[in-house]
Amino acid sequence: MAIAWSETAASMEALSLSPPMSPPVILTQDELKKIAAYKAVEFVESGMVLGLGTGSTAKHAVDRIGELLRQGKLSNIVGIPTSKKTQEQAVSLGIPLSDLDNYPSIDLAIDGADEVDPHLNLVKGRGGSLLREKMVEGACKKFVCIVDESKLVKHLGGSGLALPVEIVPFCWKFTANKLQKLFQGSDCVAKLRNDGEGKPFVTDNGNYIVDLYLKKEMGDLQVASDAILRIAGVVEHGMFLDMATTVIVAGELGITIKDK
């Protein structure tokens, strides 16, 4: 005898036969960084001169470039490292290296950032490599910045974390006080960075870093940049203004690519 199923019974059976829903995958911050880095490496082509960035995000990009070279998917790459640490990493991966003296024009640089504002201005240098990063990335035709979404801010300094300034060691307190007074309208506090053992942090160039902590916006960034660089004793600062041509942001909902 045929049995007639009610619509309710049929829908309940369909529900019971459907596979259980998988829990959402929550990616770690490092996994997001890796996704952004791998996406950036898609811009790399054989024969390019590459600026190799420094930091936890850029490390993934350098690893990926080394992997593609080993697989034969990339060839004739020359890397320009932005720090001694990146140089050591690239050497261990077999990436051929050179410098700006031999390659003053770079095809592409890939690096991370500590902050990214809506206009793609950056804060970099919390890892201590801002001078070499700015030299290399200022010489490239295309600068792809890779971040996870936690690095997005409404304005530079908006994270409440450090805006680094590289200074000469000579009379560093004098220079730090000058920097603090320069941004007193932003309730700035200037602190000498230490190495974790109570000694001053020393950059690859033998300099110190003063970290500026700002509670209010700096105002016109170009004016602020020029004012910092006019202070005798300052070598360079960590604001990278109008330098990034592309920013790749990895978030829980996927990848976002922002172009100038």
mmCIF file of N, CA, C and O in Angstrom, residues 152-224:
data_model
loop_
_atom_site.group_PDB
_atom_site.id
_atom_site.type_symbol
_atom_site.label_atom_id
_atom_site.label_comp_id
_atom_site.label_asym_id
_atom_site.label_seq_id
_atom_site.Cartn_x
_atom_site.Cartn_y
_atom_site.Cartn_z
ATOM 1 N N LEU A 152 44.528 48.150 9.998
ATOM 2 C CA LEU A 152 43.806 49.277 9.414
ATOM 3 C C LEU A 152 43.420 50.275 10.496
ATOM 4 O O LEU A 152 42.865 49.900 11.537
ATOM 5 N N VAL A 153 43.721 51.558 10.253
ATOM 6 C CA VAL A 153 43.423 52.621 11.215
ATOM 7 C C VAL A 153 42.748 53.788 10.499
ATOM 8 O O VAL A 153 42.859 53.934 9.279
ATOM 9 N N LYS A 154 42.062 54.620 11.259
ATOM 10 C CA LYS A 154 41.414 55.801 10.671
ATOM 11 C C LYS A 154 42.437 56.889 10.352
ATOM 12 O O LYS A 154 42.255 57.681 9.432
ATOM 13 N N HIS A 155 43.500 56.940 11.151
ATOM 14 C CA HIS A 155 44.577 57.908 10.913
ATOM 15 C C HIS A 155 45.870 57.346 11.480
ATOM 16 O O HIS A 155 45.840 56.504 12.391
ATOM 17 N N LEU A 156 47.009 57.766 10.917
ATOM 18 C CA LEU A 156 48.297 57.264 11.398
ATOM 19 C C LEU A 156 48.494 57.632 12.862
ATOM 20 O O LEU A 156 48.264 58.769 13.276
ATOM 21 N N GLY A 157 48.943 56.655 13.639
ATOM 22 C CA GLY A 157 49.044 56.824 15.088
ATOM 23 C C GLY A 157 47.783 56.381 15.798
ATOM 24 O O GLY A 157 47.731 56.335 17.028
ATOM 25 N N GLY A 158 46.757 56.026 15.026
ATOM 26 C CA GLY A 158 45.455 55.703 15.601
ATOM 27 C C GLY A 158 45.404 54.418 16.393
ATOM 28 O O GLY A 158 44.480 54.202 17.170
ATOM 29 N N SER A 159 46.393 53.552 16.218
ATOM 30 C CA SER A 159 46.411 52.302 16.986
ATOM 31 C C SER A 159 46.862 52.527 18.425
ATOM 32 O O SER A 159 46.690 51.663 19.275
ATOM 33 N N GLY A 160 47.452 53.704 18.682
ATOM 34 C CA GLY A 160 47.994 53.978 20.017
ATOM 35 C C GLY A 160 49.359 53.367 20.230
ATOM 36 O O GLY A 160 49.954 53.516 21.303
ATOM 37 N N LEU A 161 49.863 52.681 19.193
ATOM 38 C CA LEU A 161 51.194 52.083 19.284
ATOM 39 C C LEU A 161 52.230 53.032 18.698
ATOM 40 O O LEU A 161 51.921 54.140 18.296
ATOM 41 N N ALA A 162 53.473 52.586 18.620
ATOM 42 C CA ALA A 162 54.595 53.484 18.346
ATOM 43 C C ALA A 162 54.647 53.989 16.915
ATOM 44 O O ALA A 162 54.399 53.245 15.968
ATOM 45 N N LEU A 163 55.005 55.271 16.768
ATOM 46 C CA LEU A 163 55.470 55.828 15.506
ATOM 47 C C LEU A 163 56.984 55.943 15.655
ATOM 48 O O LEU A 163 57.478 56.802 16.382
ATOM 49 N N PRO A 164 57.755 55.070 15.003
ATOM 50 C CA PRO A 164 59.206 55.028 15.225
ATOM 51 C C PRO A 164 59.952 56.149 14.491
ATOM 52 O O PRO A 164 59.591 56.514 13.370
ATOM 53 N N VAL A 165 60.988 56.643 15.133
ATOM 54 C CA VAL A 165 61.896 57.611 14.515
ATOM 55 C C VAL A 165 63.324 57.135 14.779
ATOM 56 O O VAL A 165 63.718 56.945 15.931
ATOM 57 N N GLU A 166 64.084 56.919 13.714
ATOM 58 C CA GLU A 166 65.478 56.496 13.864
ATOM 59 C C GLU A 166 66.346 57.731 14.069
ATOM 60 O O GLU A 166 66.250 58.712 13.316
ATOM 61 N N ILE A 167 67.191 57.705 15.105
ATOM 62 C CA ILE A 167 68.024 58.855 15.448
ATOM 63 C C ILE A 167 69.464 58.397 15.681
ATOM 64 O O ILE A 167 69.718 57.215 15.923
ATOM 65 N N VAL A 168 70.391 59.340 15.629
ATOM 66 C CA VAL A 168 71.777 59.001 15.954
ATOM 67 C C VAL A 168 71.902 58.858 17.471
ATOM 68 O O VAL A 168 71.166 59.509 18.225
ATOM 69 N N PRO A 169 72.812 58.010 17.957
ATOM 70 C CA PRO A 169 72.953 57.820 19.399
ATOM 71 C C PRO A 169 73.448 59.069 20.147
ATOM 72 O O PRO A 169 73.118 59.259 21.319
ATOM 73 N N PHE A 170 74.225 59.932 19.473
ATOM 74 C CA PHE A 170 74.807 61.105 20.109
ATOM 75 C C PHE A 170 73.712 61.994 20.702
ATOM 76 O O PHE A 170 72.804 62.451 20.005
ATOM 77 N N CYS A 171 73.759 62.213 22.032
ATOM 78 C CA CYS A 171 72.801 63.082 22.743
ATOM 79 C C CYS A 171 71.356 62.726 22.395
ATOM 80 O O CYS A 171 70.540 63.597 22.067
ATOM 81 N N TRP A 172 71.036 61.453 22.513
ATOM 82 C CA TRP A 172 69.711 60.990 22.100
ATOM 83 C C TRP A 172 68.589 61.626 22.920
ATOM 84 O O TRP A 172 67.474 61.833 22.410
ATOM 85 N N LYS A 173 68.846 61.939 24.180
ATOM 86 C CA LYS A 173 67.815 62.564 25.017
ATOM 87 C C LYS A 173 67.427 63.930 24.471
ATOM 88 O O LYS A 173 66.240 64.315 24.481
ATOM 89 N N PHE A 174 68.421 64.667 23.992
ATOM 90 C CA PHE A 174 68.186 65.974 23.383
ATOM 91 C C PHE A 174 67.235 65.833 22.192
ATOM 92 O O PHE A 174 66.253 66.575 22.050
ATOM 93 N N THR A 175 67.506 64.845 21.341
ATOM 94 C CA THR A 175 66.679 64.630 20.148
ATOM 95 C C THR A 175 65.287 64.147 20.536
ATOM 96 O O THR A 175 64.281 64.603 19.969
ATOM 97 N N ALA A 176 65.206 63.245 21.509
ATOM 98 C CA ALA A 176 63.905 62.737 21.953
ATOM 99 C C ALA A 176 63.039 63.856 22.516
ATOM 100 O O ALA A 176 61.830 63.919 22.251
ATOM 101 N N ASN A 177 63.655 64.758 23.274
ATOM 102 C CA ASN A 177 62.901 65.890 23.831
ATOM 103 C C ASN A 177 62.391 66.810 22.727
ATOM 104 O O ASN A 177 61.276 67.328 22.797
ATOM 105 N N LYS A 178 63.208 67.023 21.702
ATOM 106 C CA LYS A 178 62.794 67.840 20.556
ATOM 107 C C LYS A 178 61.569 67.222 19.879
ATOM 108 O O LYS A 178 60.618 67.924 19.498
ATOM 109 N N LEU A 179 61.605 65.908 19.708
ATOM 110 C CA LEU A 179 60.493 65.214 19.059
ATOM 111 C C LEU A 179 59.223 65.304 19.892
ATOM 112 O O LEU A 179 58.125 65.523 19.373
ATOM 113 N N GLN A 180 59.360 65.140 21.198
ATOM 114 C CA GLN A 180 58.189 65.196 22.068
ATOM 115 C C GLN A 180 57.562 66.581 22.045
ATOM 116 O O GLN A 180 56.331 66.728 21.976
ATOM 117 N N LYS A 181 58.401 67.626 22.084
ATOM 118 C CA LYS A 181 57.887 68.998 22.055
ATOM 119 C C LYS A 181 57.231 69.318 20.715
ATOM 120 O O LYS A 181 56.259 70.079 20.658
ATOM 121 N N LEU A 182 57.752 68.725 19.647
ATOM 122 C CA LEU A 182 57.207 68.973 18.316
ATOM 123 C C LEU A 182 55.738 68.570 18.237
ATOM 124 O O LEU A 182 54.928 69.228 17.568
ATOM 125 N N PHE A 183 55.379 67.491 18.948
ATOM 126 C CA PHE A 183 54.005 66.982 18.893
ATOM 127 C C PHE A 183 53.298 67.109 20.239
ATOM 128 O O PHE A 183 52.441 66.281 20.562
ATOM 129 N N GLN A 184 53.638 68.145 20.990
ATOM 130 C CA GLN A 184 52.999 68.308 22.292
ATOM 131 C C GLN A 184 51.496 68.557 22.148
ATOM 132 O O GLN A 184 50.702 68.209 23.029
ATOM 133 N N GLY A 185 51.086 69.122 21.012
ATOM 134 C CA GLY A 185 49.660 69.314 20.758
ATOM 135 C C GLY A 185 48.912 68.010 20.568
ATOM 136 O O GLY A 185 47.681 67.974 20.650
ATOM 137 N N SER A 186 49.638 66.935 20.311
ATOM 138 C CA SER A 186 49.041 65.600 20.159
ATOM 139 C C SER A 186 49.242 64.752 21.410
ATOM 140 O O SER A 186 49.057 63.533 21.381
ATOM 141 N N ASP A 187 49.639 65.423 22.516
ATOM 142 C CA ASP A 187 49.918 64.735 23.790
ATOM 143 C C ASP A 187 50.935 63.610 23.588
ATOM 144 O O ASP A 187 50.753 62.476 24.044
ATOM 145 N N CYS A 188 52.004 63.949 22.883
ATOM 146 C CA CYS A 188 53.020 62.956 22.521
ATOM 147 C C CYS A 188 53.911 62.595 23.700
ATOM 148 O O CYS A 188 54.317 63.460 24.482
ATOM 149 N N VAL A 189 54.232 61.310 23.804
ATOM 150 C CA VAL A 189 55.247 60.824 24.722
ATOM 151 C C VAL A 189 56.315 60.122 23.886
ATOM 152 O O VAL A 189 55.999 59.232 23.094
ATOM 153 N N ALA A 190 57.572 60.556 24.043
ATOM 154 C CA ALA A 190 58.686 59.973 23.284
ATOM 155 C C ALA A 190 59.488 59.053 24.195
ATOM 156 O O ALA A 190 59.908 59.460 25.285
ATOM 157 N N LYS A 191 59.696 57.819 23.764
ATOM 158 C CA LYS A 191 60.422 56.842 24.572
ATOM 159 C C LYS A 191 61.524 56.189 23.747
ATOM 160 O O LYS A 191 61.295 55.791 22.604
ATOM 161 N N LEU A 192 62.705 56.067 24.344
ATOM 162 C CA LEU A 192 63.791 55.343 23.684
ATOM 163 C C LEU A 192 63.460 53.858 23.700
ATOM 164 O O LEU A 192 63.129 53.299 24.742
ATOM 165 N N ARG A 193 63.567 53.216 22.548
ATOM 166 C CA ARG A 193 63.298 51.780 22.472
ATOM 167 C C ARG A 193 64.459 51.005 23.087
ATOM 168 O O ARG A 193 65.623 51.340 22.832
ATOM 169 N N ASN A 194 64.152 49.992 23.888
ATOM 170 C CA ASN A 194 65.214 49.149 24.436
ATOM 171 C C ASN A 194 65.177 47.760 23.820
ATOM 172 O O ASN A 194 64.240 47.407 23.105
ATOM 173 N N ASP A 195 66.202 46.993 24.083
ATOM 174 C CA ASP A 195 66.353 45.684 23.447
ATOM 175 C C ASP A 195 65.770 44.544 24.270
ATOM 176 O O ASP A 195 65.998 43.375 23.974
ATOM 177 N N GLY A 196 65.027 44.881 25.327
ATOM 178 C CA GLY A 196 64.461 43.860 26.194
ATOM 179 C C GLY A 196 65.356 43.482 27.345
ATOM 180 O O GLY A 196 64.949 42.756 28.251
ATOM 181 N N GLU A 197 66.603 43.975 27.311
ATOM 182 C CA GLU A 197 67.549 43.689 28.392
ATOM 183 C C GLU A 197 68.016 44.976 29.068
ATOM 184 O O GLU A 197 69.038 44.995 29.731
ATOM 185 N N GLY A 198 67.266 46.046 28.863
ATOM 186 C CA GLY A 198 67.587 47.317 29.500
ATOM 187 C C GLY A 198 68.576 48.184 28.746
ATOM 188 O O GLY A 198 68.926 49.265 29.197
ATOM 189 N N LYS A 199 69.028 47.715 27.587
ATOM 190 C CA LYS A 199 69.965 48.488 26.778
ATOM 191 C C LYS A 199 69.224 49.064 25.573
ATOM 192 O O LYS A 199 68.193 48.524 25.142
ATOM 193 N N PRO A 200 69.726 50.162 24.999
ATOM 194 C CA PRO A 200 69.058 50.732 23.831
ATOM 195 C C PRO A 200 69.041 49.742 22.666
ATOM 196 O O PRO A 200 70.027 49.045 22.415
ATOM 197 N N PHE A 201 67.910 49.679 21.975
ATOM 198 C CA PHE A 201 67.825 48.897 20.740
ATOM 199 C C PHE A 201 68.694 49.577 19.684
ATOM 200 O O PHE A 201 68.622 50.794 19.501
ATOM 201 N N VAL A 202 69.514 48.796 19.000
ATOM 202 C CA VAL A 202 70.411 49.342 17.977
ATOM 203 C C VAL A 202 69.999 48.791 16.619
ATOM 204 O O VAL A 202 69.864 47.575 16.441
ATOM 205 N N THR A 203 69.772 49.687 15.659
ATOM 206 C CA THR A 203 69.357 49.269 14.318
ATOM 207 C C THR A 203 70.534 48.672 13.550
ATOM 208 O O THR A 203 71.687 48.730 13.985
ATOM 209 N N ASP A 204 70.240 48.117 12.374
ATOM 210 C CA ASP A 204 71.286 47.573 11.506
ATOM 211 C C ASP A 204 72.291 48.649 11.104
ATOM 212 O O ASP A 204 73.412 48.331 10.686
ATOM 213 N N ASN A 205 71.885 49.910 11.231
ATOM 214 C CA ASN A 205 72.755 51.022 10.837
ATOM 215 C C ASN A 205 73.507 51.632 12.021
ATOM 216 O O ASN A 205 74.192 52.643 11.864
ATOM 217 N N GLY A 206 73.370 51.004 13.202
ATOM 218 C CA GLY A 206 74.071 51.488 14.383
ATOM 219 C C GLY A 206 73.389 52.652 15.078
ATOM 220 O O GLY A 206 74.000 53.333 15.908
ATOM 221 N N ASN A 207 72.115 52.884 14.762
ATOM 222 C CA ASN A 207 71.381 54.005 15.351
ATOM 223 C C ASN A 207 70.411 53.540 16.425
ATOM 224 O O ASN A 207 70.196 52.342 16.620
ATOM 225 N N TYR A 208 69.793 54.517 17.112
ATOM 226 C CA TYR A 208 68.754 54.251 18.099
ATOM 227 C C TYR A 208 67.393 54.538 17.469
ATOM 228 O O TYR A 208 67.296 55.156 16.399
ATOM 229 N N ILE A 209 66.335 54.090 18.177
ATOM 230 C CA ILE A 209 64.970 54.412 17.764
ATOM 231 C C ILE A 209 64.226 55.035 18.941
ATOM 232 O O ILE A 209 64.237 54.502 20.057
ATOM 233 N N VAL A 210 63.600 56.175 18.658
ATOM 234 C CA VAL A 210 62.687 56.799 19.615
ATOM 235 C C VAL A 210 61.272 56.522 19.128
ATOM 236 O O VAL A 210 60.933 56.806 17.974
ATOM 237 N N ASP A 211 60.455 55.940 19.990
ATOM 238 C CA ASP A 211 59.061 55.648 19.654
ATOM 239 C C ASP A 211 58.169 56.774 20.164
ATOM 240 O O ASP A 211 58.215 57.135 21.347
ATOM 241 N N LEU A 212 57.364 57.318 19.259
ATOM 242 C CA LEU A 212 56.425 58.380 19.615
ATOM 243 C C LEU A 212 55.039 57.785 19.813
ATOM 244 O O LEU A 212 54.523 57.079 18.944
ATOM 245 N N TYR A 213 54.441 58.083 20.971
ATOM 246 C CA TYR A 213 53.087 57.626 21.271
ATOM 247 C C TYR A 213 52.179 58.848 21.281
ATOM 248 O O TYR A 213 52.362 59.769 22.078
ATOM 249 N N LEU A 214 51.201 58.856 20.368
ATOM 250 C CA LEU A 214 50.355 60.024 20.149
ATOM 251 C C LEU A 214 48.921 59.723 20.567
ATOM 252 O O LEU A 214 48.368 58.690 20.196
ATOM 253 N N LYS A 215 48.326 60.637 21.322
ATOM 254 C CA LYS A 215 46.935 60.462 21.738
ATOM 255 C C LYS A 215 45.963 61.177 20.805
ATOM 256 O O LYS A 215 44.764 60.912 20.836
ATOM 257 N N LYS A 216 46.491 62.106 19.992
ATOM 258 C CA LYS A 216 45.652 62.850 19.051
ATOM 259 C C LYS A 216 46.308 62.830 17.675
ATOM 260 O O LYS A 216 47.488 62.527 17.542
ATOM 261 N N GLU A 217 45.538 63.172 16.650
ATOM 262 C CA GLU A 217 46.063 63.198 15.292
ATOM 263 C C GLU A 217 47.174 64.242 15.146
ATOM 264 O O GLU A 217 47.179 65.273 15.832
ATOM 265 N N MET A 218 48.098 63.964 14.214
ATOM 266 C CA MET A 218 49.215 64.879 13.966
ATOM 267 C C MET A 218 48.844 66.036 13.068
ATOM 268 O O MET A 218 49.595 67.000 12.939
ATOM 269 N N GLY A 219 47.694 65.943 12.415
ATOM 270 C CA GLY A 219 47.333 66.968 11.438
ATOM 271 C C GLY A 219 47.885 66.601 10.072
ATOM 272 O O GLY A 219 47.897 65.423 9.689
ATOM 273 N N ASP A 220 48.353 67.593 9.331
ATOM 274 C CA ASP A 220 48.888 67.365 7.989
ATOM 275 C C ASP A 220 50.131 66.480 8.074
ATOM 276 O O ASP A 220 51.148 66.863 8.665
ATOM 277 N N LEU A 221 50.058 65.305 7.469
ATOM 278 C CA LEU A 221 51.144 64.336 7.605
ATOM 279 C C LEU A 221 52.429 64.795 6.923
ATOM 280 O O LEU A 221 53.521 64.537 7.417
ATOM 281 N N GLN A 222 52.307 65.454 5.784
ATOM 282 C CA GLN A 222 53.502 65.919 5.085
ATOM 283 C C GLN A 222 54.203 67.012 5.875
ATOM 284 O O GLN A 222 55.435 67.041 5.953
ATOM 285 N N VAL A 223 53.429 67.886 6.499
ATOM 286 C CA VAL A 223 54.010 68.924 7.362
ATOM 287 C C VAL A 223 54.712 68.268 8.549
ATOM 288 O O VAL A 223 55.829 68.657 8.927
ATOM 289 N N ALA A 224 54.066 67.262 9.154
ATOM 290 C CA ALA A 224 54.669 66.548 10.285
ATOM 291 C C ALA A 224 55.953 65.854 9.865
ATOM 292 O O ALA A 224 56.968 65.896 10.578
#
